[in-house]
Structure formats: C-alpha cells, structure tokens
Coordinates of C-alpha atoms in Angstrom, one line a residue:
M1 CA 18.8 7.2 -9.3
L2 CA 21.3 7.6 -12.1
Y3 CA 23.6 4.7 -13.3
D4 CA 27.3 4.6 -15.2
L5 CA 27.6 1.2 -15.7
N6 CA 30.7 1.4 -17.6
I7 CA 34.3 3.2 -16.3
A8 CA 37.1 1.4 -17.4
W9 CA 39.3 -0.3 -15.5
S10 CA 42.8 -2.2 -16.1
P11 CA 45.3 -3.4 -13.8
G12 CA 47.8 -0.7 -14.5
L13 CA 45.3 1.7 -13.2
S14 CA 46.5 3.6 -10.1
S15 CA 44.4 3.7 -7.0
S16 CA 44.3 7.6 -6.9
D17 CA 43.1 8.0 -10.5
L18 CA 40.2 5.6 -10.0
E19 CA 39.5 7.5 -6.6
N20 CA 39.3 10.6 -8.7
T21 CA 37.1 9.3 -11.2
L22 CA 34.5 7.8 -8.7
R23 CA 34.5 11.1 -6.7
L24 CA 33.5 13.2 -9.5
S25 CA 30.9 10.8 -10.8
K26 CA 29.4 10.8 -7.4
T27 CA 29.3 14.5 -7.7
L28 CA 27.9 14.6 -11.2
G29 CA 24.9 12.8 -10.1
Y30 CA 25.5 8.9 -10.4
D31 CA 24.4 7.0 -7.8
V32 CA 25.7 3.5 -9.3
V33 CA 28.6 3.2 -11.2
A34 CA 30.4 -0.4 -12.7
L35 CA 34.1 -1.1 -13.1
N36 CA 34.5 -2.4 -16.7
N37 CA 37.2 -5.1 -17.2
T38 CA 37.5 -5.8 -21.0
I39 CA 38.8 -9.2 -21.8
T40 CA 39.7 -9.8 -25.6
G41 CA 38.9 -13.2 -27.3
A42 CA 42.8 -14.0 -26.6
Q43 CA 42.6 -13.6 -22.8
I44 CA 39.6 -15.9 -22.8
P45 CA 40.5 -19.2 -21.2
N46 CA 39.6 -22.4 -22.7
S47 CA 40.3 -24.6 -19.9
P48 CA 37.8 -25.1 -17.6
N49 CA 39.5 -23.4 -14.5
P50 CA 37.5 -21.2 -12.4
I51 CA 37.2 -17.5 -13.6
T52 CA 38.8 -14.8 -11.3
N53 CA 38.0 -11.4 -10.6
P54 CA 40.9 -8.7 -10.9
I55 CA 38.8 -5.8 -9.6
P56 CA 39.2 -4.8 -6.3
L57 CA 36.0 -5.0 -4.1
L58 CA 35.6 -1.4 -3.6
N59 CA 32.7 0.4 -1.2
P60 CA 30.2 -3.0 -1.6
P61 CA 26.9 -2.5 -1.9
P62 CA 24.3 -2.8 1.1
P63 CA 22.5 -5.8 1.9
S64 CA 19.3 -4.1 1.2
Q65 CA 19.4 -1.0 -1.2
Q66 CA 16.2 0.1 -2.7
G67 CA 16.1 0.2 -6.3
G68 CA 19.6 -0.7 -6.7
P69 CA 22.0 -3.9 -6.5
S70 CA 21.3 -5.6 -3.3
S71 CA 22.9 -9.0 -2.0
I72 CA 25.0 -9.4 -5.4
T73 CA 27.0 -12.1 -5.2
T74 CA 30.6 -11.3 -6.1
T75 CA 33.8 -13.5 -5.9
S76 CA 37.3 -11.7 -6.0
T77 CA 40.8 -13.0 -5.7
T78 CA 42.3 -9.7 -4.5
A79 CA 41.6 -7.8 -1.2
S80 CA 38.7 -5.7 -0.7
T81 CA 39.7 -1.8 -0.4
S82 CA 37.8 0.1 2.1
L83 CA 37.0 4.2 0.7
P84 CA 34.8 6.5 2.2
S85 CA 31.1 5.7 1.3
K86 CA 29.6 8.8 1.4
S87 CA 32.0 10.3 -1.2
L88 CA 31.8 7.4 -3.5
P89 CA 28.9 5.8 -5.6
T90 CA 27.7 2.3 -5.1
I91 CA 30.5 0.5 -7.2
L92 CA 29.6 -2.6 -9.3
R93 CA 32.1 -5.3 -11.1
R94 CA 31.6 -5.8 -14.7
A95 CA 33.2 -7.6 -17.7
T96 CA 33.2 -7.2 -21.2
L97 CA 33.7 -9.9 -23.4
E98 CA 35.5 -9.4 -26.7
I99 CA 33.2 -12.1 -29.2
T100 CA 34.8 -13.1 -32.5
D101 CA 33.9 -16.9 -32.6
P102 CA 30.8 -17.8 -30.7
A103 CA 32.0 -21.2 -30.7
T104 CA 34.8 -20.9 -28.2
T105 CA 33.3 -18.8 -25.5
N106 CA 29.9 -19.9 -25.5
Y107 CA 30.1 -22.2 -22.8
R108 CA 32.4 -20.1 -20.5
L109 CA 29.8 -17.6 -20.1
P110 CA 28.1 -18.8 -17.2
D111 CA 31.7 -18.8 -15.3
F112 CA 32.0 -15.2 -15.9
A113 CA 28.4 -14.6 -15.1
R114 CA 29.2 -15.8 -11.6
A115 CA 32.4 -13.9 -11.1
Y116 CA 30.8 -10.6 -12.0
D117 CA 28.1 -8.8 -11.1
I118 CA 27.2 -7.5 -14.7
L119 CA 28.3 -9.5 -18.0
A120 CA 28.5 -7.8 -21.5
L121 CA 29.2 -8.9 -24.8
R122 CA 30.8 -7.1 -27.5
P123 CA 30.6 -8.6 -31.2
T124 CA 32.9 -7.9 -33.7
S125 CA 31.6 -9.6 -36.5
D126 CA 27.9 -10.3 -38.0
K127 CA 28.2 -13.6 -37.0
S128 CA 29.2 -13.1 -33.2
F129 CA 26.6 -10.2 -33.6
T130 CA 23.6 -12.0 -34.7
W131 CA 24.8 -14.7 -31.7
A132 CA 24.7 -12.4 -29.1
C133 CA 21.0 -11.2 -30.0
N134 CA 19.5 -14.3 -30.6
S135 CA 21.6 -17.6 -29.9
T136 CA 23.1 -17.3 -26.4
T137 CA 22.0 -19.6 -23.6
D138 CA 21.1 -16.7 -21.3
P139 CA 20.7 -13.3 -22.7
P140 CA 23.0 -10.7 -22.3
A141 CA 22.3 -8.0 -20.0
L142 CA 24.2 -5.4 -22.5
I143 CA 25.7 -5.8 -25.7
S144 CA 28.0 -3.1 -26.2
L145 CA 29.5 -1.9 -29.3
D146 CA 32.7 -0.2 -30.4
L147 CA 30.8 2.4 -32.6
T148 CA 34.1 4.3 -33.3
R149 CA 34.9 1.4 -35.9
P150 CA 32.9 0.5 -38.8
L151 CA 30.9 -2.3 -38.1
G152 CA 31.2 -4.4 -41.1
Y153 CA 27.7 -5.2 -41.0
H154 CA 24.2 -3.6 -41.1
I155 CA 21.8 -4.0 -37.8
H156 CA 18.7 -5.0 -38.8
P157 CA 15.6 -4.0 -37.2
K158 CA 14.4 -7.7 -36.6
T159 CA 17.9 -8.6 -35.0
A160 CA 18.0 -5.8 -32.9
M161 CA 14.3 -6.4 -31.3
S162 CA 14.9 -9.6 -31.2
A163 CA 17.6 -9.1 -28.5
V164 CA 15.4 -6.2 -26.8
T165 CA 12.8 -8.6 -26.6
R166 CA 14.7 -11.2 -24.7
G167 CA 15.9 -8.9 -22.2
S168 CA 19.4 -7.5 -23.5
R169 CA 20.3 -3.9 -24.1
F170 CA 22.1 -2.3 -26.6
E171 CA 24.9 0.1 -24.8
V172 CA 26.2 3.5 -25.8
C173 CA 29.4 5.1 -24.5
Y174 CA 29.5 8.4 -25.3
S175 CA 33.2 9.0 -24.0
Q176 CA 34.2 6.8 -27.0
A177 CA 33.5 10.2 -29.4
I178 CA 34.6 12.8 -26.6
Q179 CA 38.1 11.4 -26.0
L180 CA 39.2 11.6 -29.5
S181 CA 41.7 14.4 -30.4
S182 CA 39.8 16.9 -32.3
S183 CA 43.5 17.7 -34.2
N184 CA 44.0 14.2 -35.9
P185 CA 42.0 13.6 -39.1
E186 CA 41.8 9.7 -38.1
S187 CA 40.0 11.0 -34.7
A188 CA 37.5 12.9 -36.9
R189 CA 36.8 10.1 -38.9
A190 CA 36.1 7.8 -36.0
R191 CA 33.7 10.6 -34.8
S192 CA 31.8 10.8 -37.8
T193 CA 31.4 6.9 -37.8
F194 CA 30.5 6.9 -34.3
I195 CA 27.6 9.0 -34.8
G196 CA 26.4 7.4 -38.1
N197 CA 26.5 4.0 -36.2
V198 CA 24.5 5.5 -33.2
Q199 CA 21.8 6.8 -35.4
S200 CA 21.7 3.4 -36.8
L201 CA 21.2 1.6 -33.9
V202 CA 18.8 4.6 -32.8
R203 CA 17.0 3.4 -36.4
A204 CA 17.0 0.1 -35.9
T205 CA 15.8 -0.4 -32.1
K206 CA 13.5 3.0 -32.5
G207 CA 15.0 4.4 -29.3
R208 CA 14.4 1.5 -27.3
G209 CA 16.2 -0.7 -25.0
I210 CA 19.2 1.7 -25.1
V211 CA 21.0 2.0 -21.9
I212 CA 23.7 5.4 -22.0
S213 CA 27.6 4.7 -20.4
S214 CA 30.4 6.7 -20.6
E215 CA 33.4 4.2 -20.8
A216 CA 35.6 6.8 -19.4
K217 CA 39.3 6.0 -19.2
S218 CA 39.9 9.1 -16.7
A219 CA 37.6 11.8 -15.0
L220 CA 37.9 13.6 -18.1
G221 CA 35.9 11.5 -20.0
L222 CA 32.8 12.2 -17.6
R223 CA 29.9 14.2 -18.4
G224 CA 26.9 15.2 -16.4
P225 CA 23.4 14.2 -16.9
A226 CA 22.0 17.1 -18.7
D227 CA 25.0 17.2 -21.0
V228 CA 25.0 13.6 -21.9
V229 CA 21.1 13.7 -22.6
N230 CA 21.4 16.7 -25.2
L231 CA 24.6 14.9 -26.9
M232 CA 22.3 11.8 -27.3
A233 CA 19.4 14.2 -28.9
V234 CA 22.0 15.7 -31.5
W235 CA 23.2 12.0 -32.1
G236 CA 19.5 11.0 -33.0
L237 CA 18.1 10.0 -29.6
G238 CA 15.3 11.7 -28.0
P239 CA 15.6 13.3 -24.4
E240 CA 13.2 11.0 -23.0
K241 CA 14.9 8.1 -23.6
G242 CA 18.1 9.6 -22.9
F243 CA 17.2 9.9 -19.4
E244 CA 15.5 6.5 -19.8
G245 CA 19.0 4.9 -20.6
L246 CA 20.9 6.8 -17.8
G247 CA 18.1 5.9 -14.7
T248 CA 15.1 3.3 -15.3
G249 CA 17.2 1.4 -18.3
A250 CA 20.2 1.0 -16.7
R251 CA 18.3 0.2 -13.2
A252 CA 16.6 -2.6 -14.8
V253 CA 19.7 -4.1 -16.2
V254 CA 21.3 -4.0 -12.5
V255 CA 18.4 -5.6 -10.8
N256 CA 17.7 -8.3 -13.3
E257 CA 21.3 -9.5 -12.9
G258 CA 21.1 -9.2 -9.3
V259 CA 17.9 -11.9 -9.3
R260 CA 19.3 -13.9 -11.8
R261 CA 22.7 -14.3 -9.6
R262 CA 20.9 -14.8 -6.1
G263 CA 17.4 -15.9 -7.0
F264 CA 16.4 -19.6 -8.0
R265 CA 16.8 -19.7 -11.8
G266 CA 16.7 -16.2 -12.0
V267 CA 13.0 -16.3 -11.3
V268 CA 12.1 -16.5 -7.6
D269 CA 13.9 -14.1 -5.4
I270 CA 14.6 -14.1 -1.7
V271 CA 13.1 -11.5 0.1
Q272 CA 13.8 -10.5 3.7
V273 CA 10.3 -10.6 6.1
A274 CA 9.5 -7.1 7.1
E275 CA 10.5 -6.6 11.1
G276 CA 8.0 -5.4 13.6
G277 CA 7.7 -1.7 14.5
P278 CA 9.5 -0.1 17.4
E279 CA 8.0 -1.1 20.7
R280 CA 5.6 1.5 22.7
P281 CA 6.4 2.0 26.0
K282 CA 4.1 0.5 28.9
S283 CA 2.7 3.1 30.0
E284 CA 1.2 4.1 26.4
E285 CA -0.1 0.5 26.0
G286 CA -1.8 0.9 29.6
E287 CA -3.6 4.4 28.5
E288 CA -4.8 2.4 25.4
S289 CA -6.1 -0.8 27.1
N290 CA -8.0 1.6 29.7
G291 CA -9.6 3.8 26.8
K292 CA -10.6 0.5 25.2
Q293 CA -12.2 -0.5 28.4
G294 CA -13.8 3.0 29.1
K295 CA -15.3 2.7 25.8
K296 CA -16.2 -0.8 26.4
Q297 CA -18.2 0.0 29.4
Q298 CA -19.8 3.2 27.8
K299 CA -20.9 1.0 24.9
Q300 CA -22.6 -1.6 27.4
K301 CA -24.5 1.2 29.2
G302 CA -25.8 2.6 26.2
N303 CA -27.3 -0.6 25.5
N304 CA -28.9 -1.1 28.9
G305 CA -30.6 2.4 28.3
Q306 CA -31.8 1.4 24.9
Q307 CA -33.4 -1.8 26.5
Q308 CA -34.9 0.3 29.5
Q309 CA -36.2 2.6 27.3
G310 CA -38.0 -0.1 25.2
Q311 CA -39.4 -1.9 28.1
G312 CA -40.6 1.4 29.0
Q313 CA -42.3 2.0 25.8
K314 CA -43.9 -1.4 25.7
R315 CA -45.6 -1.3 29.1
K316 CA -46.9 2.2 28.4
N317 CA -48.9 1.1 25.3
N318 CA -50.2 -2.3 27.3
D319 CA -51.6 0.2 29.8
K320 CA -53.2 2.2 27.3
A321 CA -54.6 -0.9 25.4
G322 CA -56.2 -2.3 28.9
G323 CA -57.7 1.3 29.8
I324 CA -59.6 1.4 26.4
G325 CA -60.3 -2.4 26.8
G326 CA -61.9 -1.5 30.2
G327 CA -64.3 1.1 29.1
G328 CA -65.6 -0.9 26.5
G329 CA -66.8 -3.5 29.2
G330 CA -68.2 -1.2 31.6
Q331 CA -70.5 0.2 29.1
Q332 CA -71.7 -3.4 28.3
K333 CA -72.7 -4.0 32.1
N334 CA -74.4 -0.8 32.4
N335 CA -76.7 -1.6 29.2
K336 CA -77.6 -5.0 30.6
K337 CA -78.6 -3.3 33.8
M338 CA -81.0 -0.5 32.1
R339 CA -82.6 -3.5 30.1
K340 CA -83.2 -5.7 33.6
E341 CA -85.2 -2.6 35.1
G342 CA -86.9 -1.7 32.0
T343 CA -88.4 -5.4 31.8
A344 CA -89.4 -5.1 35.6

C-alpha cells in the first residue's frame, strides 16, 4: 500500500477540486491519503474549549482494514459527505500545527490528537525544533518542515535521531519545490533552498525515519510513486529509503496513531475475535461421521485379527514344546523296561 499523508485542505477549497485531486491520487496508486489542515500559532486557541475538526468526513475507513487505519476515532462538527468509495482512496484527517513558542501549545496537543486522525508539528525556530524532537509529552507522529525557507538553525544528527528513536517521523513534501514558478527568481532561490535542506535532513538522519508526502494544493501538484522516488534519489535519498517513505514508513505512522487513539494508553489494542468458518451442509457432516465410524470399525477388526493370530502362534509353540517333552518321557520308560528284563 502507498500513502500520501499530506494533501492541502482549506475551508475555501471547492468540493469539485478536492474530488479531482483525490481521484487522481487514487489513479496514481495511492491507497490512503490524509487531508491536512494547517493551523498557525495565532489560530491555536488558548482557552480550554474543545477542538473542532472542520474537515468533512469523506469516505470513512472500514472498521477492519488490514494494514491500514482501522476504527480510528474521529470527531467532526461538519456533516459527512458520501462519495463513491471505489474511485477514491481511504481518507484521513490531519492537523499540522505551526509552533513558534512551545509553552503556548504544549498543553493543547492532546486535544488536537483527539479531534484529528494524525497530528503533525511544524517548528519554525531552533527552540521549537528541539522541543518537538525531545521534549513533547507524547512524541508527534510527524515533524513537517517548510524546506523552501531558510531554517535559521542547523539540523544536528543527535537531535534528529533522538526524534526518530522516540517514534516520530520527518516529513518531506516534494510539491513545495514542484509548484514553484520557474520564471520567478525568488522561486529558483526557494527551490535551491529546498534541495539544500533536504540534503541536510537526509545527512542528519542517514535516510532513516523519513516519510514522503506531496502537500499538493491541487491535482497538478501530485506525482506518481516512481517519479517521487526518482526525485528523492536526485536530492540525496536512496531508492530503497524512498519507497519505504511512501509505504512502510507512512503505514507505521497511520497504524501507531490508530492504536494510540483506540487502545489503552497506546499499548493495548482491542482486536476482534475471529469468527468461525462457514457452516457445512448436514449431508457432508453425515458422510464424514460415517467415514470416521467405518475407519474405527476397520481398526477394531484389524486389532482383533492380530490378537487371534498371536493366540494361534502361542498355541502352536506350546504344541511343539509338548511333543518334544513327550518323546523324552517314552525313551526313559523303554530304558527302565530293558533294565528289568536284563536282571531277570
């Protein structure tokens, strides 16, 4: 299964454009996608009010999907919209929080985690990046960086690997560089900055713990899996790590987030008991029982025949032993008779 965990969503996005993007992602081979709602620091509420999810519930995942998001708890204040499930991938809902000051958003992370299927953090400073990698109460599922801008800090291998060890994944969004205009000098500078930041991230993590997404704002920002792997190979990530970022790495994020939301403390998961097989016709059950009884009778007859054969062999041996013993007794009587006749 292939995953694209970042398709940009906004309240002003029309349903037709969203449907075209989702249909194209299914055509390109992506089985699971996530609609991403980016929330800036000013939009994060400071009051303890419940967090609402504005993303409509499109094509909810089935209750038991192998290798995918099964029974992920979601809450939404908008009405669900039903679309043809055959032409659309499995759709999740995700929130990305832009973090500048960790002190103002740390205590709201559990509320966002309950409202969305996937929660990602986008740090914008050295302090927030270190906090997202090392100091969050629960490790974030994704650490997504805007690689088209100068980060303003160096990605240290120790800090990056600490986040990977905790279970977080770094997200690289290839559409950030693709959707830039080629004629604009600022776009060319942003593209070169993107490539340099990607190489720094790959160097710091040694290619481990990287998830590849699109962050496409329209259908034009999507690319096929083979094209994405080739792009990442040019930018410094090997083909094996590239396919892992589209497949098993992204799947691990979805499965872990699902277990965290529907399990007990993110450790114990509730698994449905396997149902019994289909009932067989009574005629087959009768034939099977008759066959078992016939085999049992044949086995008993075989045992009786072996016992009778053993008894006959025992009698034959006793008869032979008796004949030998009888012959010896007659010879002794004859010897005694001859002795008496000689003395007479």
